């Protein structure tokens, strides 16, 4: 996705005009000489999210919360990355047969992903400052928010979301400016995602093909443009419908991975009775047709964004 253009509306503000002094004589034409004035605009603050993986350029590098750990700096990942390429334990949906061999096959769901790596702090000049920087970056969070974890191995860069759940920094070598810090993350979402996010616009008059080129299912982000009544989509045999009316000029944003919705100032939108839950709308690997079929309106279309996923 390319960066969108941004329009910033300035609030009302005042500026001071200072005119040069004039000497006026009776019955004389008055004219102003050339002069300059200073315009002072109010400060403009723009917050932009960090694009995950933007700092990574080579194998073995790790980016956590937008900070790079690399042989190019004093935070050097070691060759003991664990849990990144493993298939997490599964919650198996099989049901044992009571009077027969085996079980009835069910759906398996991967549990959370646990990732561990050693990061060597190598700084014999400002070791204490580097250790504090790593410590501050790997402290526990204040809420349930997960942050982006990006790792590149063998030319493949993937993105996960997690929280630091363990950190150990031994002190044996701190006198010579070294320490092998062991960091562990827990990712409640076990899937890893491509850095590239794809997107299409869908109208009510024609369906669109969504291509998930990854090896696992993914969950999209949706942006419904008002006016629309009961926005509804159908993809891969599932229907998501939201019991809401979106006014003209307003967008309804739905994140199926985090199950978050946003309509104006409201962060809660109820799903329709015959709809799947927001988190149950998935795009399996392969090509799938997506239809936009609201109860009313919808002429301004729907934007669909997704990242192919791996497990």
Coordinates of C-alpha atoms in Angstrom, one line a residue, residues 219 238-242 254-256 259 271-282:
X219 CA -8.2 -11.9 8.8
X238 CA -19.0 -16.8 5.5
X239 CA -21.1 -13.7 5.9
X240 CA -20.3 -10.7 8.1
X241 CA -23.2 -8.3 8.6
X242 CA -23.2 -5.3 11.0
X254 CA -13.6 -3.1 11.2
X255 CA -10.5 -5.1 12.2
X256 CA -11.3 -8.7 12.1
X259 CA -12.2 -7.7 16.6
X271 CA -23.2 -7.9 14.4
X272 CA -26.5 -9.0 12.8
X273 CA -28.2 -12.1 14.1
X274 CA -27.3 -14.2 11.0
X275 CA -23.7 -13.0 10.9
X276 CA -20.6 -14.7 12.0
X277 CA -18.6 -13.1 14.7
X278 CA -16.1 -10.4 13.5
X279 CA -13.1 -12.6 14.5
X280 CA -14.6 -15.6 12.5
X281 CA -14.4 -13.8 9.2
X282 CA -11.3 -15.4 7.6

